[in-house]
């Protein structure tokens, strides 16, 4: 089936159970014997087969990549994506132990990944669509992104170590190509993978595509996506890659992991918060969305700078050549140890070099949020957010408003001085247009 | 001698001749038989053994890495640097065939590299010190940098191809670490590898090190050196890595090859032109230096944009997703086909995205030029330029002036609007201070 993986075969449910029976650690975690285990397919994404297996003691989640796209078997694809997801979990789990799942097993011949199962957790997008208001998710994701990116960057480890990791993820070309094409390229010109179901979006799409500014900004984002390996990214951090309860948040589905600009992960998350807001245009939703973006960005900055301050505490102890932008002796106090309120600029008290670094992350965040919004409405892979809207008419109105908003973000890219400037308008009364 | 290379031994001259006798293509190039060949050691750098071998028909140059630094055997070093030099030549020779040497042979056990020999050519730094004025060198190096960088970047090839190359050079950690430490770190604090021979430089060194702006700018350059893999760089492009005649220019010594910011190669070259100007403070030398920097930058921009225009000629033929910053349909004329005069801004007529890209290269060029000047005066590896100055006193005055100039470049980094703004002062009358 696959020339590079002669032992590979797509496992059915009995095959999965047989595989797990042969893995003593997993079998012990499930408890009892195989006859007492239940298995249930939970695949709801585009790419892979996913199963949850439960035993008397506990459960695991099993993911196997297929030699094609699950929802479109004519689209062939190499199997290695679960390898990158397993590597990602191994690399970041120590940095964010309570915010993702542990990799329990990876089979390099079958491309099967086994992780802890999350029972009682719901995919965050689904929860949002059902009206959940879980206060932990946004700050948890802020912490997740800050720790997982800082901890895999040259800001915290010698470049020799970072480059070794980078070389691994440099081989995740299949999924990098998908993001490059589907997120950052196709939507900006005619391409058969694009689609939208109402001609009344055509004029906005036309305006976006005709704008020289948009084209230049998106080209810049596309180029940074390829040439700015600041840290290890999740690479697909939308609200469907988060499973949560009211009190616990876990990031799943790290198969798109690559080195890239930190603002890419931030922007994909924020873009999906914004999509949610346009699917529910009540003033409350608007205010909550802006509040969430503030909490996300402030939380990210607070945690990132806290990590930075801890890695290289004082100018007199620079710990070798990987200390960047140390605070001046004069202000080497306890900066970065405090989360500013939503109305304050979280960068204002930072050492200037660190503020400039994070200002560039902010710009990337805004840019990638806009491209995420656009591709989710006119590109290949839409999101379910708008499905809760009862009429076709209303769905079009709100999708249109989201496109217009994203278009504005791109037109003014680089000039937004903080969250309010870029996203404040989302808190406006009633329908946004 | 080296655990990873059991067949390795350092070859003496008879050993080199014996090796070449066993290589039919090389033997044929030399002509006659081994008894008619002459061999001469030409090592004058810090790192490797280099020999020129001549036969009745032609000559070759043979370079072997040692398990230590040639000029300091107590400094141990892996052998792989000739591997990276061989890879670099193989990757870039097709792009710049007349501007470097061909790799004729590489022995992966002995770490011996054989290239075409350049007879009649002089190391450009030596020629400059002897007063040579060879008009081809500056525009040739501009062309070299433009073609070698553009041709190895994602601007011209699919990222999958570029990333494969990048993974090779990511392993050149030894020499990247040397640049990171010796060029971009040591000079900015007390380190035993730093040295200068006159206490009268101490105050300028102290001012450079005390400046928060300098520290921030240099940290930014150091971070970009690690996280901005725009293109394959030569990595050590000073005037000692160029051999030339009045009419022919060749870049040698590519062992520092890594992916990094294009402005690094530009800046190292320009920094060495500036060092030269401070070693000869006549008004003529000053004007010639500014003129050369203009010619370098304008030539680089002209060739880079010409390559770019050729790779993706028109907006209606974007040739897939690697076309960045295409000109608007309205101005897709013959732009980039014309070298502006020295007083014009070569970026002014470019499509805005391309101008912005090259403006960032310019900023990097200015920054890395400044760090090159500083490290060549107070760091580990000085250059010979100042040796022609007769008195210790005068050498100090001129080194001091060069440091002050570089300090100014760093203090105003990011604000220089073109070559005149950054380097125009070098054309001032008489002694520069
Ligand atoms: N650890 C887990 N525990 C329980 N259920 C899980 C777990 N991981 C994933 N799931 C369920 O399986 C579904 C698919 O998982 P995942 O998103 O990793 O698959 P995918 O094929 O990569 O999807 P996509 O097309 O989004 O890339 C999730 O939406 C979730 O419902
Ligand atoms: N192709 C060549 N033909 C003739 N002579 C050459 C050639 N290549 C190098 N040389 C001579 O050998 C000298 C040393 O070469 P090279 O700079 O490559 O060595 P290196 O040990 O890497 O030096 P560095 O310390 O600068 O890195 C040159 O300065 C030049 O004089
Ligand atoms: Mg997935
Ligand atoms: Mg060398």
PDB file of C-alpha atoms and ligand atoms in Angstrom, chain A residues 45-48 50 63 81 85 175 234 236 238 240-241 252-256, ligand 3:
ATOM      1  CA  UNK A  45     -11.604  15.517  11.157  1.00  0.00           C
ATOM      2  CA  UNK A  46     -10.431  15.417   7.572  1.00  0.00           C
ATOM      3  CA  UNK A  47      -7.302  13.354   7.705  1.00  0.00           C
ATOM      4  CA  UNK A  48      -7.023  10.325   9.980  1.00  0.00           C
ATOM      5  CA  UNK A  50      -9.261   8.023  15.349  1.00  0.00           C
ATOM      6  CA  UNK A  63      -4.879   7.642  15.786  1.00  0.00           C
ATOM      7  CA  UNK A  81       1.845  12.793   9.856  1.00  0.00           C
ATOM      8  CA  UNK A  85       2.322  14.415  15.966  1.00  0.00           C
ATOM      9  CA  UNK A 175       1.419  19.387   5.981  1.00  0.00           C
ATOM     10  CA  UNK A 234       1.421  23.411  16.760  1.00  0.00           C
ATOM     11  CA  UNK A 236      -3.183  23.909  13.341  1.00  0.00           C
ATOM     12  CA  UNK A 238      -7.974  26.198  15.793  1.00  0.00           C
ATOM     13  CA  UNK A 240     -11.252  22.103  16.859  1.00  0.00           C
ATOM     14  CA  UNK A 241      -7.734  21.202  18.056  1.00  0.00           C
ATOM     15  CA  UNK A 252      -4.705  17.766  20.548  1.00  0.00           C
ATOM     16  CA  UNK A 253      -3.859  17.026  16.912  1.00  0.00           C
ATOM     17  CA  UNK A 254      -0.246  18.304  16.598  1.00  0.00           C
ATOM     18  CA  UNK A 255       0.396  16.666  13.221  1.00  0.00           C
ATOM     19  CA  UNK A 256       1.035  20.030  11.536  1.00  0.00           C
TER      20      UNK A 256
HETATM   21 MG1  LIG C   3      -5.365  16.804  12.382  1.00  0.00          MG
END
